[in-house]
Short mmCIF file of C-alpha atoms and ligand atoms in Angstrom, two decimals:
data_model
loop_
_atom_site.label_atom_id
_atom_site.label_comp_id
_atom_site.label_asym_id
_atom_site.label_seq_id
_atom_site.Cartn_x
_atom_site.Cartn_y
_atom_site.Cartn_z
CA UNK A 30 8.57 -19.68 -10.54
CA UNK A 31 12.56 -18.25 -12.31
CA UNK A 32 15.50 -18.48 -10.22
CA UNK A 33 17.28 -15.93 -11.90
CA UNK A 34 17.05 -11.74 -10.64
CA UNK A 35 15.32 -10.05 -13.14
CA UNK A 36 17.80 -7.38 -15.34
CA UNK A 37 18.17 -4.23 -13.65
CA UNK A 38 15.88 -1.62 -14.59
CA UNK A 39 18.09 1.31 -16.74
CA UNK A 40 17.10 4.13 -14.32
CA UNK A 41 18.09 8.06 -14.30
CA UNK A 42 19.30 8.47 -11.26
CA UNK A 43 20.26 12.82 -10.28
CA UNK A 44 23.69 11.28 -8.19
CA UNK A 45 26.24 9.16 -7.38
CA UNK A 46 25.01 8.54 -4.19
CA UNK A 47 21.41 7.73 -4.31
CA UNK A 48 22.57 4.78 -7.82
CA UNK A 49 24.75 3.87 -4.64
CA UNK A 50 21.42 3.36 -2.43
CA UNK A 51 19.84 1.57 -5.13
CA UNK A 52 22.63 -0.93 -5.69
CA UNK A 53 22.10 -1.14 -1.76
CA UNK A 54 18.62 -1.76 -1.53
CA UNK A 55 18.35 -4.51 -4.90
CA UNK A 56 21.22 -6.55 -3.24
CA UNK A 57 19.04 -6.56 0.39
CA UNK A 58 15.48 -6.92 -2.30
CA UNK A 59 17.38 -9.50 -3.99
CA UNK A 60 19.30 -11.81 -0.53
CA UNK A 61 15.68 -10.78 1.52
CA UNK A 62 13.37 -10.64 0.53
CA UNK A 63 12.47 -11.36 -3.05
CA UNK A 64 13.33 -15.65 -1.76
CA UNK A 65 10.74 -15.20 0.75
CA UNK A 66 8.06 -13.85 -1.04
CA UNK A 67 6.36 -16.34 -2.20
CA UNK A 68 6.05 -18.54 1.00
CA UNK A 69 4.99 -16.21 3.32
CA UNK A 70 2.51 -14.48 1.06
CA UNK A 71 1.44 -17.97 1.09
CA UNK A 72 1.53 -18.55 5.02
CA UNK A 73 0.46 -15.11 5.63
CA UNK A 74 3.99 -13.76 7.45
CA UNK A 75 4.25 -10.58 8.68
CA UNK A 76 7.87 -9.92 7.90
CA UNK A 77 8.89 -7.44 10.68
CA UNK A 78 12.61 -8.20 11.12
CA UNK A 79 12.64 -7.34 7.37
CA UNK A 80 11.63 -3.51 8.19
CA UNK A 81 13.86 -3.55 11.48
CA UNK A 82 16.92 -4.71 8.84
CA UNK A 83 15.42 -2.05 6.18
CA UNK A 84 15.65 0.81 9.02
CA UNK A 85 19.15 0.36 10.17
CA UNK A 86 19.86 0.31 7.10
CA UNK A 87 18.37 3.53 7.05
CA UNK A 88 15.72 3.05 4.30
CA UNK A 89 12.73 3.94 6.71
CA UNK A 90 12.87 7.56 6.44
CA UNK A 91 14.39 8.77 3.13
CA UNK A 92 12.55 11.83 1.77
CA UNK A 93 12.78 12.96 5.30
CA UNK A 94 15.18 15.84 7.24
CA UNK A 95 18.70 14.07 7.63
CA UNK A 96 18.48 16.42 11.16
CA UNK A 97 15.76 13.88 12.20
CA UNK A 98 17.57 10.87 11.19
CA UNK A 99 15.97 11.20 7.75
CA UNK A 100 18.11 10.23 4.96
CA UNK A 101 17.35 13.91 2.81
CA UNK A 102 16.68 12.18 -0.39
CA UNK A 103 14.61 13.47 -3.15
CA UNK A 104 11.29 11.84 -4.14
CA UNK A 105 12.30 10.37 -7.33
CA UNK A 106 14.81 8.18 -5.29
CA UNK A 107 12.89 8.11 -2.78
CA UNK A 108 10.09 6.54 -5.03
CA UNK A 109 12.68 4.03 -7.22
CA UNK A 110 13.96 2.61 -3.98
CA UNK A 111 9.75 1.79 -3.11
CA UNK A 112 9.59 0.85 -6.55
CA UNK A 113 12.51 -1.90 -5.63
CA UNK A 114 10.85 -2.76 -2.56
CA UNK A 115 7.18 -3.44 -4.39
CA UNK A 116 8.95 -5.84 -7.05
CA UNK A 117 10.46 -7.85 -5.05
CA UNK A 118 7.54 -8.23 -1.97
CA UNK A 119 4.91 -5.21 -2.07
CA UNK A 120 4.06 -6.42 1.22
CA UNK A 121 7.30 -4.76 1.99
CA UNK A 122 6.81 -1.97 -0.91
CA UNK A 123 3.84 -0.62 0.28
CA UNK A 124 5.00 -1.37 3.71
CA UNK A 125 7.22 1.79 3.48
CA UNK A 126 4.88 3.85 1.72
CA UNK A 127 2.30 3.52 4.51
CA UNK A 128 4.77 3.80 7.21
CA UNK A 129 6.36 7.23 5.22
CA UNK A 130 2.35 8.37 4.98
CA UNK A 131 2.25 8.27 8.92
CA UNK A 132 5.59 10.15 8.97
CA UNK A 133 4.40 13.01 6.91
CA UNK A 134 1.93 14.74 9.72
CA UNK A 135 4.30 14.70 11.99
CA UNK A 136 7.44 15.62 10.31
CA UNK A 137 5.23 18.27 8.35
CA UNK A 138 3.10 20.53 10.35
CA UNK A 139 4.98 19.26 14.40
CA UNK A 140 6.71 21.18 16.90
CA UNK A 141 10.07 21.48 16.58
CA UNK A 142 10.23 20.33 20.16
CA UNK A 143 8.01 16.95 18.64
CA UNK A 144 9.52 17.36 16.18
CA UNK A 145 12.78 16.49 18.68
CA UNK A 146 11.25 14.12 21.04
CA UNK A 147 9.57 11.78 17.68
CA UNK A 148 11.42 11.88 14.86
CA UNK A 149 14.49 10.22 15.70
CA UNK A 150 12.83 6.62 16.66
CA UNK A 151 9.74 7.47 14.03
CA UNK A 152 12.23 7.64 10.86
CA UNK A 153 15.46 5.51 11.82
CA UNK A 154 14.87 4.28 14.99
CA UNK A 155 12.99 0.73 14.15
CA UNK A 156 9.86 2.21 14.75
CA UNK A 157 6.96 1.42 12.40
CA UNK A 158 4.12 4.03 11.80
CA UNK A 159 0.59 3.02 10.48
CA UNK A 160 -1.98 6.10 8.81
CA UNK A 161 -5.64 6.13 10.42
CA UNK A 162 -8.03 8.24 8.33
CA UNK A 163 -10.63 5.58 7.28
CA UNK A 164 -13.34 4.19 9.63
CA UNK A 165 -16.27 1.70 9.00
CA UNK A 166 -19.47 3.99 6.87
CA UNK A 167 -16.09 6.58 6.07
CA UNK A 168 -13.97 4.66 2.56
CA UNK A 169 -14.30 7.66 0.21
CA UNK A 170 -15.97 10.67 1.98
CA UNK A 171 -13.09 10.48 4.82
CA UNK A 172 -14.19 13.87 5.75
CA UNK A 173 -17.30 11.99 7.73
CA UNK A 174 -15.71 9.90 9.71
CA UNK A 175 -16.95 9.97 13.84
CA UNK A 176 -14.08 8.83 15.81
CA UNK A 177 -14.31 11.48 18.43
CA UNK A 178 -11.18 13.11 20.56
CA UNK A 179 -12.47 14.86 23.32
CA UNK A 180 -10.32 17.57 25.74
CA UNK A 181 -9.95 16.49 29.65
CA UNK A 182 -7.76 19.01 30.74
CA UNK A 183 -4.04 18.75 29.30
CA UNK A 184 -5.51 15.71 27.73
CA UNK A 185 -7.61 14.31 24.57
CA UNK A 186 -9.53 10.83 24.37
CA UNK A 187 -9.89 9.00 21.83
CA UNK A 188 -13.10 6.91 21.32
CA UNK A 189 -13.62 4.98 17.79
CA UNK A 190 -12.67 2.42 15.08
CA UNK A 191 -10.71 3.09 12.63
CA UNK A 192 -11.12 0.44 9.21
CA UNK A 193 -8.68 -1.04 6.76
CA UNK A 194 -5.50 -0.27 8.69
CA UNK A 195 -1.68 -0.70 7.04
CA UNK A 196 0.06 -2.50 9.93
CA UNK A 197 -2.86 -2.40 12.46
CA UNK A 198 -1.84 -4.42 15.75
CA UNK A 199 2.01 -4.40 14.43
CA UNK A 200 2.39 -1.27 14.39
CA UNK A 201 4.63 1.65 17.03
CA UNK A 202 2.95 4.40 16.37
CA UNK A 203 -0.24 5.47 14.78
CA UNK A 204 -1.46 8.79 12.76
CA UNK A 205 -4.95 9.58 13.76
CA UNK A 206 -6.97 11.52 12.58
CA UNK A 207 -10.46 11.96 14.88
CA UNK A 208 -13.25 14.30 15.46
CA UNK A 209 -12.34 17.37 17.42
CA UNK A 210 -14.89 20.12 16.68
CA UNK A 211 -18.49 20.30 14.06
CA UNK A 212 -19.04 17.36 11.11
CA UNK A 213 -17.24 17.70 8.45
CA UNK A 214 -13.46 18.47 7.86
CA UNK A 215 -12.78 21.61 9.51
CA UNK A 216 -13.82 19.48 12.33
CA UNK A 217 -10.78 16.85 12.25
CA UNK A 218 -7.25 17.19 14.64
CA UNK A 219 -4.36 14.76 13.76
CA UNK A 220 -2.89 13.13 16.99
CA UNK A 221 0.27 10.43 17.11
CA UNK A 222 -0.49 7.67 19.42
CA UNK A 223 1.76 5.40 20.43
CA UNK A 224 0.70 1.35 19.99
CA UNK A 225 0.74 0.64 23.36
CA UNK A 226 -1.58 3.21 24.88
CA UNK A 227 -4.11 1.61 26.80
CA UNK A 228 -8.11 1.27 25.33
CA UNK A 229 -6.24 0.22 22.03
CA UNK A 230 -6.97 -3.07 20.47
CA UNK A 231 -6.70 -4.75 16.88
CA UNK A 232 -9.42 -6.72 15.71
CA UNK A 233 -7.59 -9.91 13.80
CA UNK A 234 -7.04 -8.59 10.58
CA UNK A 235 -9.24 -9.19 6.99
CA UNK A 236 -8.58 -11.82 4.46
CA UNK A 237 -7.65 -10.47 1.36
CA UNK A 238 -7.39 -11.42 -2.18
CA UNK A 239 -3.70 -10.81 -1.82
CA UNK A 240 -0.84 -9.39 -0.34
CA UNK A 241 -1.59 -11.24 2.99
CA UNK A 242 1.89 -10.74 4.90
CA UNK A 243 0.64 -7.33 5.03
CA UNK A 244 -2.19 -6.80 8.39
CA UNK A 245 -4.91 -4.84 7.61
CA UNK A 246 -7.28 -4.43 10.43
CA UNK A 247 -9.27 -2.87 12.29
CA UNK A 248 -8.99 -0.68 15.35
CA UNK A 249 -10.48 -0.11 18.07
CA UNK A 250 -9.87 3.24 20.68
CA UNK A 251 -11.60 2.61 22.95
CA UNK A 252 -11.33 5.97 25.52
CA UNK A 253 -7.99 6.29 24.51
CA UNK A 254 -5.78 9.15 26.65
CA UNK A 255 -3.27 11.13 25.13
CA UNK A 256 -1.06 14.13 26.48
CA UNK A 257 -2.04 17.50 24.19
CA UNK A 258 2.01 17.65 23.30
CA UNK A 259 1.08 14.22 20.99
CA UNK A 260 -1.66 16.85 18.75
CA UNK A 261 0.08 17.56 15.20
CA UNK A 262 -1.34 20.88 13.76
CA UNK A 263 -3.68 22.55 15.01
CA UNK A 264 -7.26 22.32 16.24
CA UNK A 265 -9.40 21.49 12.99
CA UNK A 266 -5.94 20.70 11.09
CA UNK A 267 -6.24 17.11 10.63
CA UNK A 268 -7.69 16.91 8.05
CA UNK A 269 -5.21 18.80 5.97
CA UNK A 270 -2.84 17.56 7.40
CA UNK A 271 -4.13 14.51 5.69
CA UNK A 272 -5.08 15.34 2.48
CA UNK A 273 -1.18 16.73 2.20
CA UNK A 274 0.11 13.09 3.90
CA UNK A 275 -2.28 11.59 1.04
CA UNK A 276 -0.72 13.67 -1.97
CA UNK A 277 2.90 11.95 -1.62
CA UNK A 278 1.20 8.73 -0.27
CA UNK A 279 -0.69 8.64 -3.98
CA UNK A 280 3.10 8.01 -5.59
CA UNK A 281 4.12 6.03 -3.78
CA UNK A 282 1.22 4.09 -4.68
CA UNK A 283 2.65 5.00 -8.22
CA UNK A 284 5.75 3.29 -8.29
CA UNK A 285 4.48 0.41 -6.27
CA UNK A 286 2.31 -0.38 -8.89
CA UNK A 287 5.45 0.46 -11.37
CA UNK A 288 7.68 -2.10 -9.09
CA UNK A 289 4.79 -4.85 -9.19
CA UNK A 290 4.00 -4.31 -13.34
CA UNK A 291 8.27 -4.66 -14.16
CA UNK A 292 7.82 -8.03 -11.74
CA UNK A 293 5.04 -9.83 -13.82
CA UNK A 294 6.56 -8.05 -16.86
CA UNK A 295 9.81 -9.72 -16.07
CA UNK A 296 8.56 -12.92 -15.61
CA UNK A 297 6.83 -13.10 -18.66
CA UNK A 298 9.76 -12.64 -20.78
CA UNK A 299 11.17 -15.29 -19.65
CA UNK A 300 9.05 -17.68 -19.25
CA UNK A 301 8.26 -16.44 -23.30
CA UNK A 302 12.43 -16.93 -24.00
CA UNK A 303 11.76 -20.15 -22.28
CA UNK A 304 8.04 -22.48 -23.26
CA UNK A 305 8.27 -23.73 -26.91
CA UNK A 306 5.26 -24.26 -29.08
CA UNK A 307 5.07 -25.12 -32.24
CA UNK A 308 8.90 -25.76 -32.62
CA UNK A 309 9.97 -22.24 -31.81
CA UNK A 310 9.95 -20.34 -27.90
CA UNK A 311 6.28 -18.17 -27.75
CA UNK A 312 8.43 -15.08 -28.04
CA UNK A 313 9.32 -15.74 -31.55
CA UNK A 314 4.62 -15.34 -31.72
CA UNK A 315 3.85 -11.87 -32.57
CA UNK A 316 0.40 -11.75 -30.59
CA UNK A 317 2.94 -12.38 -27.74
CA UNK A 318 5.39 -9.57 -28.95
CA UNK A 319 2.99 -7.56 -29.43
CA UNK A 320 1.67 -7.66 -25.76
CA UNK A 321 4.97 -7.72 -24.30
CA UNK A 322 5.35 -4.53 -25.76
CA UNK A 323 2.19 -2.93 -24.96
CA UNK A 324 2.93 -3.81 -21.19
CA UNK A 325 6.63 -2.82 -21.30
CA UNK A 326 5.34 0.58 -22.60
CA UNK A 327 2.81 0.96 -20.02
CA UNK A 328 5.70 0.85 -17.27
CA UNK A 329 7.73 2.93 -19.04
CA UNK A 330 5.11 5.72 -19.68
CA UNK A 331 3.84 5.28 -15.87
CA UNK A 332 7.43 5.42 -14.36
CA UNK A 333 8.05 8.23 -16.53
CA UNK A 334 4.82 9.89 -15.01
CA UNK A 335 5.08 9.04 -11.73
CA UNK A 336 8.99 10.16 -12.10
CA UNK A 337 7.59 13.41 -13.77
CA UNK A 338 5.43 14.43 -10.49
CA UNK A 339 7.99 13.67 -7.70
CA UNK A 340 10.06 15.66 -9.36
CA UNK A 341 7.39 18.89 -9.50
CA UNK A 342 7.22 17.93 -5.33
CA UNK A 343 11.39 17.96 -5.10
CA UNK A 344 11.52 21.95 -6.91
CA UNK A 345 8.41 23.01 -4.13
CA UNK A 346 6.04 22.97 -7.33
CA UNK A 347 2.25 22.30 -6.72
CA UNK A 348 1.94 18.72 -7.24
CA UNK A 349 -1.65 17.40 -6.23
CA UNK A 350 -2.43 16.39 -10.14
CA UNK A 351 0.05 15.23 -11.31
CA UNK A 352 0.23 12.61 -8.20
CA UNK A 353 -3.52 11.80 -8.60
CA UNK A 354 -2.49 10.89 -12.27
CA UNK A 355 0.65 8.99 -10.98
CA UNK A 356 -1.99 7.09 -9.01
CA UNK A 357 -4.86 6.93 -11.55
CA UNK A 358 -2.53 5.71 -14.59
CA UNK A 359 0.89 3.39 -12.77
CA UNK A 360 -2.23 0.87 -11.12
CA UNK A 361 -4.80 0.63 -13.96
CA UNK A 362 -1.09 -0.09 -15.68
CA UNK A 363 -0.02 -2.97 -13.12
CA UNK A 364 -3.46 -4.04 -13.15
CA UNK A 365 -3.47 -4.05 -17.43
CA UNK A 366 0.17 -5.72 -17.45
CA UNK A 367 0.12 -8.18 -14.56
CA UNK A 368 -2.74 -10.31 -16.14
CA UNK A 369 -1.41 -9.48 -19.60
CA UNK A 370 1.58 -11.86 -17.51
CA UNK A 371 -0.66 -14.24 -16.61
CA UNK A 372 -1.99 -14.61 -19.98
CA UNK A 373 1.69 -14.70 -21.83
CA UNK A 374 2.64 -17.61 -19.14
CA UNK A 375 -0.99 -19.93 -20.16
CA UNK A 376 -1.60 -22.35 -18.28
CA UNK A 377 1.39 -21.62 -15.41
CA UNK A 378 0.01 -18.40 -15.26
CA UNK A 379 -2.91 -19.29 -13.74
CA UNK A 380 -1.22 -22.23 -11.02
CA UNK A 381 1.25 -20.89 -7.46
CA UNK A 382 4.07 -22.33 -9.67
CA UNK A 383 5.00 -19.22 -10.96
CA UNK A 384 4.40 -15.86 -8.82
CA UNK A 385 2.26 -13.81 -11.91
CA UNK A 386 -0.94 -14.84 -10.31
CA UNK A 387 0.22 -13.17 -6.83
CA UNK A 388 0.78 -10.15 -9.13
CA UNK A 389 -2.77 -9.93 -10.82
CA UNK A 390 -4.18 -10.55 -7.59
CA UNK A 391 -1.82 -7.64 -5.72
CA UNK A 392 -2.52 -5.20 -8.07
CA UNK A 393 -5.84 -5.11 -7.86
CA UNK A 394 -5.28 -3.49 -4.03
CA UNK A 395 -3.25 -0.34 -5.55
CA UNK A 396 -6.37 0.56 -8.05
CA UNK A 397 -8.64 0.93 -4.71
CA UNK A 398 -5.98 2.22 -1.04
CA UNK A 399 -5.06 6.12 -0.52
CA UNK A 400 -8.09 6.72 -2.80
CA UNK A 401 -9.72 4.62 -5.44
CA UNK A 402 -9.16 5.44 -9.05
CA UNK A 403 -13.09 6.70 -8.99
CA UNK A 404 -11.41 9.27 -6.36
CA UNK A 405 -8.29 9.82 -8.73
CA UNK A 406 -10.25 10.61 -11.34
CA UNK A 407 -12.49 13.34 -8.75
CA UNK A 408 -9.30 15.14 -8.01
CA UNK A 409 -8.42 15.46 -11.39
CA UNK A 410 -11.27 16.93 -12.79
CA UNK A 411 -11.78 19.28 -10.03
CA UNK A 412 -7.59 20.74 -10.85
CA UNK A 413 -8.98 20.78 -14.27
CA UNK A 414 -12.80 22.30 -14.32
CA UNK A 415 -13.11 23.27 -11.18
CA UNK A 416 -15.05 22.16 -7.77
CA UNK A 417 -18.64 20.22 -8.74
CA UNK A 418 -21.71 22.67 -9.13
CA UNK A 419 -25.05 20.25 -8.27
C1 FAD B 16 -5.55 -3.87 1.91
C2 FAD B 16 -6.38 -2.32 2.14
C3 FAD B 16 -5.34 -1.18 2.58
C4 FAD B 16 -5.31 -0.67 3.22
N1 FAD B 16 -4.63 0.55 4.38
C5 FAD B 16 -5.60 1.80 4.24
C6 FAD B 16 -4.35 2.35 6.02
O1 FAD B 16 -3.80 2.06 6.54
N2 FAD B 16 -5.18 3.47 6.34
C7 FAD B 16 -6.67 3.78 5.68
O2 FAD B 16 -6.49 5.30 6.77
N3 FAD B 16 -7.48 3.22 4.95
C8 FAD B 16 -7.19 2.06 4.47
N4 FAD B 16 -7.54 2.13 3.57
C9 FAD B 16 -8.66 1.77 2.59
C10 FAD B 16 -8.61 3.34 1.19
O3 FAD B 16 -8.30 3.61 2.30
C11 FAD B 16 -10.28 2.47 1.70
O4 FAD B 16 -10.69 1.35 0.99
C12 FAD B 16 -10.87 3.34 0.39
O5 FAD B 16 -10.42 5.14 0.91
C13 FAD B 16 -11.97 3.07 -0.42
O6 FAD B 16 -12.55 3.26 0.71
P1 FAD B 16 -14.32 1.90 1.12
O7 FAD B 16 -13.33 1.34 0.84
O8 FAD B 16 -14.70 2.69 2.02
O9 FAD B 16 -15.30 2.27 -0.31
P2 FAD B 16 -16.05 3.01 -0.36
O10 FAD B 16 -16.15 4.82 -0.02
O11 FAD B 16 -17.37 3.05 0.16
O12 FAD B 16 -16.22 2.86 -2.19
C14 FAD B 16 -16.59 1.72 -2.37
C15 FAD B 16 -16.69 2.30 -3.99
O13 FAD B 16 -18.12 3.48 -4.78
C16 FAD B 16 -16.69 4.43 -5.33
N5 FAD B 16 -17.07 5.29 -4.44
C17 FAD B 16 -16.89 6.11 -3.35
N6 FAD B 16 -17.35 7.30 -3.74
C18 FAD B 16 -17.86 8.02 -4.83
C19 FAD B 16 -17.68 9.05 -5.77
N7 FAD B 16 -18.32 10.25 -5.47
N8 FAD B 16 -17.59 8.59 -6.85
C20 FAD B 16 -17.52 7.71 -7.82
N9 FAD B 16 -17.40 6.58 -7.27
C21 FAD B 16 -17.16 6.05 -5.54
C22 FAD B 16 -15.75 3.30 -5.14
O14 FAD B 16 -14.86 3.87 -5.98
C23 FAD B 16 -16.01 2.15 -4.81
O15 FAD B 16 -15.59 1.15 -6.52
C24 FAD B 16 -6.78 -0.19 2.77
C25 FAD B 16 -7.94 -0.76 2.45
C26 FAD B 16 -7.34 -2.13 1.83
C27 FAD B 16 -8.35 -2.86 0.84
#
């Protein structure tokens, strides 16, 4: 692996404050995150202390209201922070994105009392969140979820199993979507469940292809009792809350994908300048030069696409179609770029001596989470052509 830090990306940032913020993030990434990434991903160690440090540095609540402990940053800044974190280690970048997703419901739909009671600890008080929508039999068709919440006086009793939960078993709070009414999207309600709730337990984490430092686990809700004061939004509003969070979350995945792709390109460039064959650095050969040029172009195009969607969101305009496009394009780009980076390194690219094989394994998951790329295409097509009539 190359020890030198990658060149900073040439970024468009709106304020002096945001430029300082990105410099701080790069510093933390180079000092605390990047040097340990390979070893801890290999051993599957979750870097909980990094999230504590990020919280203490004001980096876990960036796009949220400063009145509740957030960072008051526009999405175009928050996403570039995510990109830098993911370039250092996807487990951290994606972890911050998932935490932000878990805060979205309460920040957007909670009452002022709920927000005052919970948000400061969630956004800047060291807590870590998780988002529980998927179930073993309800993945892409999330509206068919069956985890139940039944009213019992002033409380709700939640029973069922959630699947694939990032931070499952290590989170301090869970935003949980559960069925409180009829079948379909209108019978779903959102709840904020504390991590130490009685009856809540996590299975052994999944054995994954990559991102092994990020625990992904099933969560069992065995009669978990939560007061009605922890219901987010109205009864039956849960699916709307879940989808709104995912629109924003998809931009986070897009930014993480560009971070992973940029890290792979940086490694490929560094190697191609050093490695000699036929008496020349391999970076001299047109076959590789064109490949590197295509990789860089995909990254710049992806960054421009997620930033365009972010700026729509920051301006209060609809951005769901562009968010789906950004998620689709950036994650496909990351898969292509990381695969090409392995090719640039030749045999060494296929070994764990260099990070590109890990980056390739990590890129794959981004085409699956928060709506697979098939689902993104369905979302985009619905915006273009309206709902399917069959
Ligand atoms: C590492 C990891 C972390 C995750 N973290 C979380 C989390 O924190 N919270 C959470 O709630 N979920 C999480 N997920 C779940 C993730 O969102 C789901 O895996 C994803 O939505 C797909 O669901 P599924 O795995 O059940 O696949 P399925 O829905 O069974 O899909 C299987 C295949 O069929 C395709 N497909 C399905 N329906 C259609 C259709 N109508 N048209 C065309 N193709 C279709 C899919 O694209 C896919 O290729 C995580 C998953 C992973 C792997």
